[in-house]
Amino acid sequence: MIQLSLDQVRPWFTKDHENRLQSLAQFAYRQLLDGQVDAFGKGWLSWPVDDHAELYADIDKISDQLTKVSDVTVVIGIGGSYLGARSVLSMVYPEFVDQGKHQVIFAGQQLSGTYHAHLLKYLDNHEVSLVVVSKSGTTLEPSAIFHTFRAYLEQRYGNEAASRICAITDAQKGTLRQYALEKGYATLPIPDDIGGRYSVLSAVGLLPMALAGIDYRQVMAGAAEVKQRYDNLDVADNPSVQYALARHVLYQQGFAAEALVTYEPRVADFAGWWQQLFGESQGKDGIGLFPTMLQFSTDLHSMGQYVQDARKMLVETVLDVEIADAPELVVPQGLDEKNAYLEGRTYDSLREVAIESVIKAHSDAGVPNIRINASGEAASLYGELVYFFEIACAFGGYLLGTNPFDQPGVEAYKTEMKVRLQK
Amino acid sequence: MIQLSLDQVRPWFTKDHENRLQSLAQFAYRQLLDGQVDAFGKGWLSWPVDDHAELYADIDKISDQLTKVSDVTVVIGIGGSYLGARSVLSMVYPEFVDQGKHQVIFAGQQLSGTYHAHLLKYLDNHEVSLVVVSKSGTTLEPSAIFHTFRAYLEQRYGNEAASRICAITDAQKGTLRQYALEKGYATLPIPDDIGGRYSVLSAVGLLPMALAGIDYRQVMAGAAEVKQRYDNLDVADNPSVQYALARHVLYQQGFAAEALVTYEPRVADFAGWWQQLFGESQGKDGIGLFPTMLQFSTDLHSMGQYVQDARKMLVETVLDVEIADAPELVVPQGLDEKNAYLEGRTYDSLREVAIESVIKAHSDAGVPNIRINASGEAASLYGELVYFFEIACAFGGYLLGTNPFDQPGVEAYKTEMKVRLQK
């Protein structure tokens, strides 16, 4: 269940302004849902309600095979082939909670020799399988790291290595597909008209979920539920659209950055997924809010001073997530006199008071605060949140006049790099 | 060894502009080192070369006691009582490398019932000790969490609990000092004239380092080395001052945010320490660059599009750290044809090519890039980096006309919160 509150943003995004924008919003929303502009890249829109029986059967079969022969799967990917899967695992398995009997570890998300050399040493004490996620198979980090870990598996398992490897890649073409066919790896497809940052509900995210023992059908059900509800809403009642409108107007007023503010450590990685979604979809053509993250209350004790008292360039979007499996913990008795007012409080209730107090203090000081409340079971709620933000992001792109499905700026440094490496 | 390169920032921070600022810089630098303005809060300046024989003896004794009776120490603190200690542990012990026989786990850095309830369960299988870090003893998060874990230890160890607890707190006054005295805990002092964000080289950081088996004398030696070298330099040759000048001029040109860009995962937490240092010291009186972090190459695949192609509001400061103990890892042979150009490359060399390429592509696109290179043993290099940035930050505050040692904006939400909780 996701709810939006714009109460603390009204000094900037007035009801009148909101009303004046509704017909424009209605038009842009229909353009997203039904239009032909940037039609390529909209595969994610109907994805949660499409029929995936065949895909699910393949995922289950591969997941069963890999978990049968190994207790650790290394999942190699970067960007959209990494941030989504990482964020759902973090949300379902908070710190100090094991991923059941099977552990998923991410790699190839950077180039650190230190990280990967130590990971290889760690693997020596485990039975290992490998998933590589790359549409083209030519992205530098996952390609190099894939071959490093592939070579490790071949050295360790010989001919048996191939049965421990799955490639998630383009369904038809590309160097990774060809390599996987030659080697006899299992494969799963990355849909053609779903870009990386919108792909977490495809095999890209679903296989890692399955490996980690997450009921991915519940994730899909959460996304489908939001889709079906929002499709039938007037834009004025659509919280996804209203969130996009509020941040759109704030950007026009000169705010430079938006921080997704989380209060639960298990939700922090979700902000990383959100950052890519908005950064790549709207950060182009010289425009776009800089998407960043704050983890409260941790960062209140480092960035609170800035937010309260510095240049007013920041918008805060508070994502208050309550997950059904959260254990209750209570402040005990016997505190010193100055802290005695905390006795008997649950930590969850303290968090709620903190959220209220911070929103009040910051918005009073000139920092617009948007509030999103979300509650439910971890898996289905994850699906809801994904679809909620995807709609908001793509709709917002149409409003800005940017193409929310391309990323023309990501090639520049890659081109520089290839020139230098191929010299 | 720390080196600064301003080559890719020259289109914005010209040599002429730099020269014109030198006499002002010289004045502000002497004001920092010798002046009486904001004199309270400068304890960290001479700290690395002060005599700490007594403090070291106390730290070693307490560390020996806690590691003798436990294999896990929970260190409770937030803000400056957390970010420094966390960042040095991350830098010395990269992922998949154990902290020797003794493990340090941080708590009280937020209010999550989920995080702390699961941590308590985890502790059941370990022998546990506790360090609580709080100057006043009234900061909500660490106070509540301290009493939660204190109660756990008392329930588990009875009268013996007190011998497993150390309080790092004000040397004379405060509710935590009084409570520790009554209970008979070991204590260590937080120096009076060193603010939280400058305190990592005091007992606040040194005891966690000692517990984790880090040679903190090497850390101090690194800081002392930088201090002694910089004290005798002309400001024109002082890389710390020059870094501060460059970011100062960029802020005046309208840039809104500075990202500390790291390439090694083990350095990422250091950026969190840096963020508090600059956010709290310079983010006040309506001014200040928004300090944020990017982890490349991971975030090139999420935020690269934004940096390259969106609104030009960002400055990048690349912190390229080479740590002496980094294992060498090489891309193997047998790659598919399209990736064959990577064969035989070390990952460290790929990182260097990536850094060069990204700086070129981003600065060509209008994103100023400052580059800092740092290399050495992890412990001493950590000390060098701390002192390098502390000087830059405090000096930059004098240049802006803000007090780099106060934090007037952090009370607003706390006041709101107390009102609500004490109702």
PDB file of C-alpha atoms in Angstrom, chain A residues 25-275:
ATOM      1  CA  ALA A  25      -0.773  15.964 -16.895  1.00  0.00           C
ATOM      2  CA  GLN A  26      -3.698  14.014 -18.291  1.00  0.00           C
ATOM      3  CA  PHE A  27      -2.350  14.488 -21.795  1.00  0.00           C
ATOM      4  CA  ALA A  28       1.215  13.434 -20.884  1.00  0.00           C
ATOM      5  CA  TYR A  29      -0.076  10.418 -18.978  1.00  0.00           C
ATOM      6  CA  ARG A  30      -2.119   9.179 -21.946  1.00  0.00           C
ATOM      7  CA  GLN A  31       0.926   9.850 -24.138  1.00  0.00           C
ATOM      8  CA  LEU A  32       2.888   7.514 -21.874  1.00  0.00           C
ATOM      9  CA  LEU A  33       0.211   4.833 -21.690  1.00  0.00           C
ATOM     10  CA  ASP A  34      -1.175   4.878 -25.220  1.00  0.00           C
ATOM     11  CA  GLY A  35       0.987   7.162 -27.348  1.00  0.00           C
ATOM     12  CA  GLN A  36       3.503   6.407 -30.058  1.00  0.00           C
ATOM     13  CA  VAL A  37       6.216   8.843 -28.875  1.00  0.00           C
ATOM     14  CA  ASP A  38       9.303   6.925 -27.743  1.00  0.00           C
ATOM     15  CA  ALA A  39       7.214   3.791 -28.061  1.00  0.00           C
ATOM     16  CA  PHE A  40      10.351   1.669 -28.031  1.00  0.00           C
ATOM     17  CA  GLY A  41      11.232   1.105 -24.398  1.00  0.00           C
ATOM     18  CA  LYS A  42       7.708   0.776 -23.042  1.00  0.00           C
ATOM     19  CA  GLY A  43       7.758  -2.994 -22.610  1.00  0.00           C
ATOM     20  CA  TRP A  44       7.770  -2.588 -18.821  1.00  0.00           C
ATOM     21  CA  LEU A  45       4.348  -0.898 -18.826  1.00  0.00           C
ATOM     22  CA  SER A  46       2.267  -4.040 -19.373  1.00  0.00           C
ATOM     23  CA  TRP A  47       4.951  -6.462 -18.175  1.00  0.00           C
ATOM     24  CA  PRO A  48       3.473  -7.134 -14.695  1.00  0.00           C
ATOM     25  CA  VAL A  49       0.193  -8.349 -16.233  1.00  0.00           C
ATOM     26  CA  ASP A  50       1.649 -10.136 -19.258  1.00  0.00           C
ATOM     27  CA  ASP A  51       1.701 -13.938 -19.378  1.00  0.00           C
ATOM     28  CA  HIS A  52       5.084 -15.237 -18.205  1.00  0.00           C
ATOM     29  CA  ALA A  53       4.332 -18.918 -17.602  1.00  0.00           C
ATOM     30  CA  GLU A  54       7.150 -20.043 -19.876  1.00  0.00           C
ATOM     31  CA  LEU A  55       9.677 -17.597 -18.413  1.00  0.00           C
ATOM     32  CA  TYR A  56       8.786 -18.583 -14.859  1.00  0.00           C
ATOM     33  CA  ALA A  57       9.240 -22.261 -15.698  1.00  0.00           C
ATOM     34  CA  ASP A  58      12.699 -21.545 -17.131  1.00  0.00           C
ATOM     35  CA  ILE A  59      13.692 -19.435 -14.120  1.00  0.00           C
ATOM     36  CA  ASP A  60      12.543 -22.110 -11.675  1.00  0.00           C
ATOM     37  CA  LYS A  61      14.400 -24.809 -13.570  1.00  0.00           C
ATOM     38  CA  ILE A  62      17.659 -22.865 -13.708  1.00  0.00           C
ATOM     39  CA  SER A  63      17.342 -21.750 -10.091  1.00  0.00           C
ATOM     40  CA  ASP A  64      16.799 -25.356  -9.012  1.00  0.00           C
ATOM     41  CA  GLN A  65      19.835 -26.509 -10.978  1.00  0.00           C
ATOM     42  CA  LEU A  66      22.158 -23.820  -9.593  1.00  0.00           C
ATOM     43  CA  THR A  67      21.017 -24.174  -5.984  1.00  0.00           C
ATOM     44  CA  LYS A  68      21.373 -27.962  -6.255  1.00  0.00           C
ATOM     45  CA  VAL A  69      25.046 -27.825  -7.222  1.00  0.00           C
ATOM     46  CA  SER A  70      26.152 -24.747  -5.230  1.00  0.00           C
ATOM     47  CA  ASP A  71      25.612 -22.813  -2.031  1.00  0.00           C
ATOM     48  CA  VAL A  72      26.870 -19.474  -3.428  1.00  0.00           C
ATOM     49  CA  THR A  73      25.881 -17.868  -6.714  1.00  0.00           C
ATOM     50  CA  VAL A  74      27.963 -14.949  -7.940  1.00  0.00           C
ATOM     51  CA  VAL A  75      25.731 -12.617  -9.957  1.00  0.00           C
ATOM     52  CA  ILE A  76      27.739 -10.465 -12.349  1.00  0.00           C
ATOM     53  CA  GLY A  77      26.195  -7.260 -13.629  1.00  0.00           C
ATOM     54  CA  ILE A  78      26.320  -3.465 -13.432  1.00  0.00           C
ATOM     55  CA  GLY A  79      23.788  -0.610 -13.576  1.00  0.00           C
ATOM     56  CA  GLY A  80      20.317  -1.949 -14.275  1.00  0.00           C
ATOM     57  CA  SER A  81      21.717  -5.481 -14.237  1.00  0.00           C
ATOM     58  CA  TYR A  82      22.727  -5.020 -10.617  1.00  0.00           C
ATOM     59  CA  LEU A  83      20.918  -2.267  -8.699  1.00  0.00           C
ATOM     60  CA  GLY A  84      17.447  -3.795  -8.887  1.00  0.00           C
ATOM     61  CA  ALA A  85      18.440  -7.296  -7.815  1.00  0.00           C
ATOM     62  CA  ARG A  86      20.587  -5.892  -5.000  1.00  0.00           C
ATOM     63  CA  SER A  87      17.764  -3.678  -3.744  1.00  0.00           C
ATOM     64  CA  VAL A  88      15.167  -6.438  -3.541  1.00  0.00           C
ATOM     65  CA  LEU A  89      17.567  -8.781  -1.732  1.00  0.00           C
ATOM     66  CA  SER A  90      18.376  -6.043   0.788  1.00  0.00           C
ATOM     67  CA  MET A  91      14.713  -5.323   1.393  1.00  0.00           C
ATOM     68  CA  VAL A  92      13.740  -8.945   1.941  1.00  0.00           C
ATOM     69  CA  TYR A  93      16.852  -9.930   3.925  1.00  0.00           C
ATOM     70  CA  PRO A  94      17.848  -7.163   6.350  1.00  0.00           C
ATOM     71  CA  GLU A  95      21.323  -7.122   7.865  1.00  0.00           C
ATOM     72  CA  PHE A  96      22.181 -10.080  10.135  1.00  0.00           C
ATOM     73  CA  VAL A  97      19.510 -12.204   8.428  1.00  0.00           C
ATOM     74  CA  ASP A  98      20.908 -14.948   6.187  1.00  0.00           C
ATOM     75  CA  GLN A  99      19.629 -15.544   2.660  1.00  0.00           C
ATOM     76  CA  GLY A 100      18.474 -19.008   3.679  1.00  0.00           C
ATOM     77  CA  LYS A 101      20.772 -21.822   2.617  1.00  0.00           C
ATOM     78  CA  HIS A 102      21.791 -20.165  -0.616  1.00  0.00           C
ATOM     79  CA  GLN A 103      23.819 -16.987  -0.813  1.00  0.00           C
ATOM     80  CA  VAL A 104      23.827 -14.500  -3.710  1.00  0.00           C
ATOM     81  CA  ILE A 105      26.914 -12.266  -4.016  1.00  0.00           C
ATOM     82  CA  PHE A 106      27.220  -9.474  -6.571  1.00  0.00           C
ATOM     83  CA  ALA A 107      30.329  -8.885  -8.664  1.00  0.00           C
ATOM     84  CA  GLY A 108      31.371  -7.038 -11.816  1.00  0.00           C
ATOM     85  CA  GLN A 109      29.667  -3.884 -10.504  1.00  0.00           C
ATOM     86  CA  GLN A 110      33.105  -2.199 -10.475  1.00  0.00           C
ATOM     87  CA  LEU A 111      36.704  -2.910 -11.444  1.00  0.00           C
ATOM     88  CA  SER A 112      38.333  -3.380  -8.049  1.00  0.00           C
ATOM     89  CA  GLY A 113      41.036  -6.049  -8.143  1.00  0.00           C
ATOM     90  CA  THR A 114      40.944  -6.040  -4.348  1.00  0.00           C
ATOM     91  CA  TYR A 115      37.221  -6.780  -4.140  1.00  0.00           C
ATOM     92  CA  HIS A 116      37.288  -9.532  -6.725  1.00  0.00           C
ATOM     93  CA  ALA A 117      40.539 -11.180  -5.626  1.00  0.00           C
ATOM     94  CA  HIS A 118      39.238 -11.459  -2.058  1.00  0.00           C
ATOM     95  CA  LEU A 119      35.891 -12.731  -3.308  1.00  0.00           C
ATOM     96  CA  LEU A 120      37.643 -15.464  -5.310  1.00  0.00           C
ATOM     97  CA  LYS A 121      39.500 -16.514  -2.166  1.00  0.00           C
ATOM     98  CA  TYR A 122      36.211 -16.569  -0.239  1.00  0.00           C
ATOM     99  CA  LEU A 123      34.703 -18.849  -2.887  1.00  0.00           C
ATOM    100  CA  ASP A 124      37.335 -21.527  -2.291  1.00  0.00           C
ATOM    101  CA  ASN A 125      35.385 -22.616   0.781  1.00  0.00           C
ATOM    102  CA  HIS A 126      32.063 -22.833  -1.064  1.00  0.00           C
ATOM    103  CA  GLU A 127      30.355 -24.605  -3.910  1.00  0.00           C
ATOM    104  CA  VAL A 128      29.934 -21.973  -6.587  1.00  0.00           C
ATOM    105  CA  SER A 129      27.673 -21.116  -9.510  1.00  0.00           C
ATOM    106  CA  LEU A 130      27.654 -18.065 -11.772  1.00  0.00           C
ATOM    107  CA  VAL A 131      25.059 -15.803 -13.359  1.00  0.00           C
ATOM    108  CA  VAL A 132      26.194 -13.147 -15.814  1.00  0.00           C
ATOM    109  CA  VAL A 133      23.792 -10.367 -16.818  1.00  0.00           C
ATOM    110  CA  SER A 134      24.627  -8.275 -19.866  1.00  0.00           C
ATOM    111  CA  LYS A 135      22.512  -7.466 -22.899  1.00  0.00           C
ATOM    112  CA  SER A 136      25.381  -6.940 -25.320  1.00  0.00           C
ATOM    113  CA  GLY A 137      28.175  -8.786 -23.573  1.00  0.00           C
ATOM    114  CA  THR A 138      30.586  -5.953 -24.310  1.00  0.00           C
ATOM    115  CA  THR A 139      30.183  -3.740 -21.235  1.00  0.00           C
ATOM    116  CA  LEU A 140      33.698  -3.642 -19.848  1.00  0.00           C
ATOM    117  CA  GLU A 141      33.239  -4.373 -16.129  1.00  0.00           C
ATOM    118  CA  PRO A 142      30.893  -7.375 -16.275  1.00  0.00           C
ATOM    119  CA  SER A 143      32.636  -8.765 -19.371  1.00  0.00           C
ATOM    120  CA  ALA A 144      36.086  -8.773 -17.804  1.00  0.00           C
ATOM    121  CA  ILE A 145      34.837 -10.018 -14.451  1.00  0.00           C
ATOM    122  CA  PHE A 146      32.674 -12.697 -16.070  1.00  0.00           C
ATOM    123  CA  HIS A 147      35.689 -14.166 -17.807  1.00  0.00           C
ATOM    124  CA  THR A 148      37.732 -13.987 -14.602  1.00  0.00           C
ATOM    125  CA  PHE A 149      35.108 -15.993 -12.713  1.00  0.00           C
ATOM    126  CA  ARG A 150      34.368 -18.253 -15.685  1.00  0.00           C
ATOM    127  CA  ALA A 151      38.054 -19.162 -15.818  1.00  0.00           C
ATOM    128  CA  TYR A 152      37.993 -19.835 -12.059  1.00  0.00           C
ATOM    129  CA  LEU A 153      35.048 -22.207 -12.445  1.00  0.00           C
ATOM    130  CA  GLU A 154      36.651 -24.011 -15.376  1.00  0.00           C
ATOM    131  CA  GLN A 155      39.861 -24.478 -13.450  1.00  0.00           C
ATOM    132  CA  ARG A 156      37.969 -25.777 -10.455  1.00  0.00           C
ATOM    133  CA  TYR A 157      35.216 -27.842 -12.061  1.00  0.00           C
ATOM    134  CA  GLY A 158      36.576 -28.682 -15.542  1.00  0.00           C
ATOM    135  CA  ASN A 159      33.877 -29.746 -17.978  1.00  0.00           C
ATOM    136  CA  GLU A 160      31.252 -29.501 -15.270  1.00  0.00           C
ATOM    137  CA  ALA A 161      31.683 -25.708 -15.085  1.00  0.00           C
ATOM    138  CA  ALA A 162      29.234 -24.998 -17.915  1.00  0.00           C
ATOM    139  CA  SER A 163      26.370 -26.567 -15.990  1.00  0.00           C
ATOM    140  CA  ARG A 164      26.994 -24.028 -13.194  1.00  0.00           C
ATOM    141  CA  ILE A 165      26.715 -20.958 -15.398  1.00  0.00           C
ATOM    142  CA  CYS A 166      23.680 -19.031 -16.655  1.00  0.00           C
ATOM    143  CA  ALA A 167      23.801 -16.039 -19.020  1.00  0.00           C
ATOM    144  CA  ILE A 168      20.976 -13.493 -18.964  1.00  0.00           C
ATOM    145  CA  THR A 169      21.359 -11.668 -22.240  1.00  0.00           C
ATOM    146  CA  ASP A 170      19.785 -10.554 -25.498  1.00  0.00           C
ATOM    147  CA  ALA A 171      17.382 -13.201 -26.794  1.00  0.00           C
ATOM    148  CA  GLN A 172      18.763 -13.148 -30.327  1.00  0.00           C
ATOM    149  CA  LYS A 173      22.098 -11.455 -30.776  1.00  0.00           C
ATOM    150  CA  GLY A 174      25.281 -10.242 -29.118  1.00  0.00           C
ATOM    151  CA  THR A 175      28.634 -11.635 -28.144  1.00  0.00           C
ATOM    152  CA  LEU A 176      27.515 -13.037 -24.789  1.00  0.00           C
ATOM    153  CA  ARG A 177      24.611 -14.965 -26.380  1.00  0.00           C
ATOM    154  CA  GLN A 178      26.955 -16.474 -28.924  1.00  0.00           C
ATOM    155  CA  TYR A 179      29.553 -17.347 -26.290  1.00  0.00           C
ATOM    156  CA  ALA A 180      26.900 -18.959 -24.063  1.00  0.00           C
ATOM    157  CA  LEU A 181      25.618 -21.066 -26.965  1.00  0.00           C
ATOM    158  CA  GLU A 182      29.104 -22.286 -27.799  1.00  0.00           C
ATOM    159  CA  LYS A 183      29.796 -23.187 -24.189  1.00  0.00           C
ATOM    160  CA  GLY A 184      26.380 -24.713 -23.594  1.00  0.00           C
ATOM    161  CA  TYR A 185      25.313 -22.417 -20.751  1.00  0.00           C
ATOM    162  CA  ALA A 186      21.706 -22.066 -19.703  1.00  0.00           C
ATOM    163  CA  THR A 187      20.338 -18.702 -20.875  1.00  0.00           C
ATOM    164  CA  LEU A 188      17.474 -16.368 -20.057  1.00  0.00           C
ATOM    165  CA  PRO A 189      16.351 -13.433 -22.215  1.00  0.00           C
ATOM    166  CA  ILE A 190      16.527  -9.677 -21.563  1.00  0.00           C
ATOM    167  CA  PRO A 191      13.410  -8.282 -23.264  1.00  0.00           C
ATOM    168  CA  ASP A 192      14.117  -6.063 -26.235  1.00  0.00           C
ATOM    169  CA  ASP A 193      11.913  -3.132 -25.397  1.00  0.00           C
ATOM    170  CA  ILE A 194      12.753  -2.838 -21.688  1.00  0.00           C
ATOM    171  CA  GLY A 195      15.820  -0.742 -20.878  1.00  0.00           C
ATOM    172  CA  GLY A 196      18.237  -1.783 -18.133  1.00  0.00           C
ATOM    173  CA  ARG A 197      16.907   0.564 -15.470  1.00  0.00           C
ATOM    174  CA  TYR A 198      13.329  -0.698 -16.012  1.00  0.00           C
ATOM    175  CA  SER A 199      14.332  -4.363 -16.130  1.00  0.00           C
ATOM    176  CA  VAL A 200      14.257  -5.586 -12.516  1.00  0.00           C
ATOM    177  CA  LEU A 201      10.984  -7.484 -13.025  1.00  0.00           C
ATOM    178  CA  SER A 202      12.423  -9.387 -15.998  1.00  0.00           C
ATOM    179  CA  ALA A 203      14.768 -12.371 -15.654  1.00  0.00           C
ATOM    180  CA  VAL A 204      17.458  -9.813 -14.734  1.00  0.00           C
ATOM    181  CA  GLY A 205      15.919  -9.466 -11.277  1.00  0.00           C
ATOM    182  CA  LEU A 206      13.750 -12.566 -11.052  1.00  0.00           C
ATOM    183  CA  LEU A 207      16.527 -15.158 -11.285  1.00  0.00           C
ATOM    184  CA  PRO A 208      18.579 -13.598  -8.449  1.00  0.00           C
ATOM    185  CA  MET A 209      15.351 -13.425  -6.412  1.00  0.00           C
ATOM    186  CA  ALA A 210      14.613 -17.083  -7.077  1.00  0.00           C
ATOM    187  CA  LEU A 211      18.174 -18.060  -6.142  1.00  0.00           C
ATOM    188  CA  ALA A 212      17.852 -16.165  -2.868  1.00  0.00           C
ATOM    189  CA  GLY A 213      14.582 -17.903  -2.066  1.00  0.00           C
ATOM    190  CA  ILE A 214      12.356 -14.878  -2.682  1.00  0.00           C
ATOM    191  CA  ASP A 215       8.859 -15.551  -3.970  1.00  0.00           C
ATOM    192  CA  TYR A 216       9.173 -13.459  -7.123  1.00  0.00           C
ATOM    193  CA  ARG A 217       5.564 -14.144  -8.065  1.00  0.00           C
ATOM    194  CA  GLN A 218       4.619 -12.005  -5.064  1.00  0.00           C
ATOM    195  CA  VAL A 219       6.876  -9.239  -6.340  1.00  0.00           C
ATOM    196  CA  MET A 220       5.123  -9.396  -9.700  1.00  0.00           C
ATOM    197  CA  ALA A 221       1.726  -9.456  -8.002  1.00  0.00           C
ATOM    198  CA  GLY A 222       2.593  -6.240  -6.172  1.00  0.00           C
ATOM    199  CA  ALA A 223       3.545  -4.511  -9.406  1.00  0.00           C
ATOM    200  CA  ALA A 224       0.433  -5.840 -11.173  1.00  0.00           C
ATOM    201  CA  GLU A 225      -1.787  -4.592  -8.372  1.00  0.00           C
ATOM    202  CA  VAL A 226      -0.444  -1.029  -8.701  1.00  0.00           C
ATOM    203  CA  LYS A 227      -0.700  -1.149 -12.481  1.00  0.00           C
ATOM    204  CA  GLN A 228      -4.315  -2.243 -12.432  1.00  0.00           C
ATOM    205  CA  ARG A 229      -5.288   0.337  -9.839  1.00  0.00           C
ATOM    206  CA  TYR A 230      -3.479   3.292 -11.465  1.00  0.00           C
ATOM    207  CA  ASP A 231      -4.702   2.483 -14.976  1.00  0.00           C
ATOM    208  CA  ASN A 232      -8.228   3.261 -13.869  1.00  0.00           C
ATOM    209  CA  LEU A 233      -7.526   6.401 -11.870  1.00  0.00           C
ATOM    210  CA  ASP A 234      -7.973   9.994 -12.849  1.00  0.00           C
ATOM    211  CA  VAL A 235      -4.513  11.636 -12.872  1.00  0.00           C
ATOM    212  CA  ALA A 236      -5.665  13.903 -10.042  1.00  0.00           C
ATOM    213  CA  ASP A 237      -5.981  10.817  -7.835  1.00  0.00           C
ATOM    214  CA  ASN A 238      -2.885   9.030  -9.109  1.00  0.00           C
ATOM    215  CA  PRO A 239      -0.167   9.348  -6.451  1.00  0.00           C
ATOM    216  CA  SER A 240       2.555   8.450  -8.916  1.00  0.00           C
ATOM    217  CA  VAL A 241       1.559  11.278 -11.230  1.00  0.00           C
ATOM    218  CA  GLN A 242       1.131  13.713  -8.338  1.00  0.00           C
ATOM    219  CA  TYR A 243       4.598  12.909  -7.001  1.00  0.00           C
ATOM    220  CA  ALA A 244       6.017  13.546 -10.476  1.00  0.00           C
ATOM    221  CA  LEU A 245       4.164  16.853 -10.741  1.00  0.00           C
ATOM    222  CA  ALA A 246       5.426  18.082  -7.375  1.00  0.00           C
ATOM    223  CA  ARG A 247       9.071  17.382  -8.157  1.00  0.00           C
ATOM    224  CA  HIS A 248       8.609  18.835 -11.640  1.00  0.00           C
ATOM    225  CA  VAL A 249       7.396  22.150 -10.268  1.00  0.00           C
ATOM    226  CA  LEU A 250      10.158  22.225  -7.640  1.00  0.00           C
ATOM    227  CA  TYR A 251      12.741  21.731 -10.361  1.00  0.00           C
ATOM    228  CA  GLN A 252      11.254  24.640 -12.291  1.00  0.00           C
ATOM    229  CA  GLN A 253      11.600  26.767  -9.160  1.00  0.00           C
ATOM    230  CA  GLY A 254      15.350  26.229  -9.199  1.00  0.00           C
ATOM    231  CA  PHE A 255      15.912  23.377  -6.752  1.00  0.00           C
ATOM    232  CA  ALA A 256      18.941  21.443  -7.964  1.00  0.00           C
ATOM    233  CA  ALA A 257      18.756  18.065  -6.205  1.00  0.00           C
ATOM    234  CA  GLU A 258      16.245  15.593  -4.827  1.00  0.00           C
ATOM    235  CA  ALA A 259      17.242  13.250  -2.015  1.00  0.00           C
ATOM    236  CA  LEU A 260      15.296  10.053  -1.492  1.00  0.00           C
ATOM    237  CA  VAL A 261      15.279   9.872   2.298  1.00  0.00           C
ATOM    238  CA  THR A 262      14.988   6.413   3.836  1.00  0.00           C
ATOM    239  CA  TYR A 263      14.780   5.518   7.523  1.00  0.00           C
ATOM    240  CA  GLU A 264      15.215   1.746   7.379  1.00  0.00           C
ATOM    241  CA  PRO A 265      18.665   0.393   6.458  1.00  0.00           C
ATOM    242  CA  ARG A 266      17.015  -2.425   4.487  1.00  0.00           C
ATOM    243  CA  VAL A 267      15.456   0.157   2.142  1.00  0.00           C
ATOM    244  CA  ALA A 268      18.676   2.127   1.511  1.00  0.00           C
ATOM    245  CA  ASP A 269      19.675   0.076  -1.550  1.00  0.00           C
ATOM    246  CA  PHE A 270      16.276   0.743  -3.075  1.00  0.00           C
ATOM    247  CA  ALA A 271      17.308   4.395  -3.221  1.00  0.00           C
ATOM    248  CA  GLY A 272      20.247   3.305  -5.380  1.00  0.00           C
ATOM    249  CA  TRP A 273      17.834   1.730  -7.858  1.00  0.00           C
ATOM    250  CA  TRP A 274      15.687   4.892  -7.740  1.00  0.00           C
ATOM    251  CA  GLN A 275      18.754   7.054  -8.388  1.00  0.00           C
TER     252      GLN A 275
END
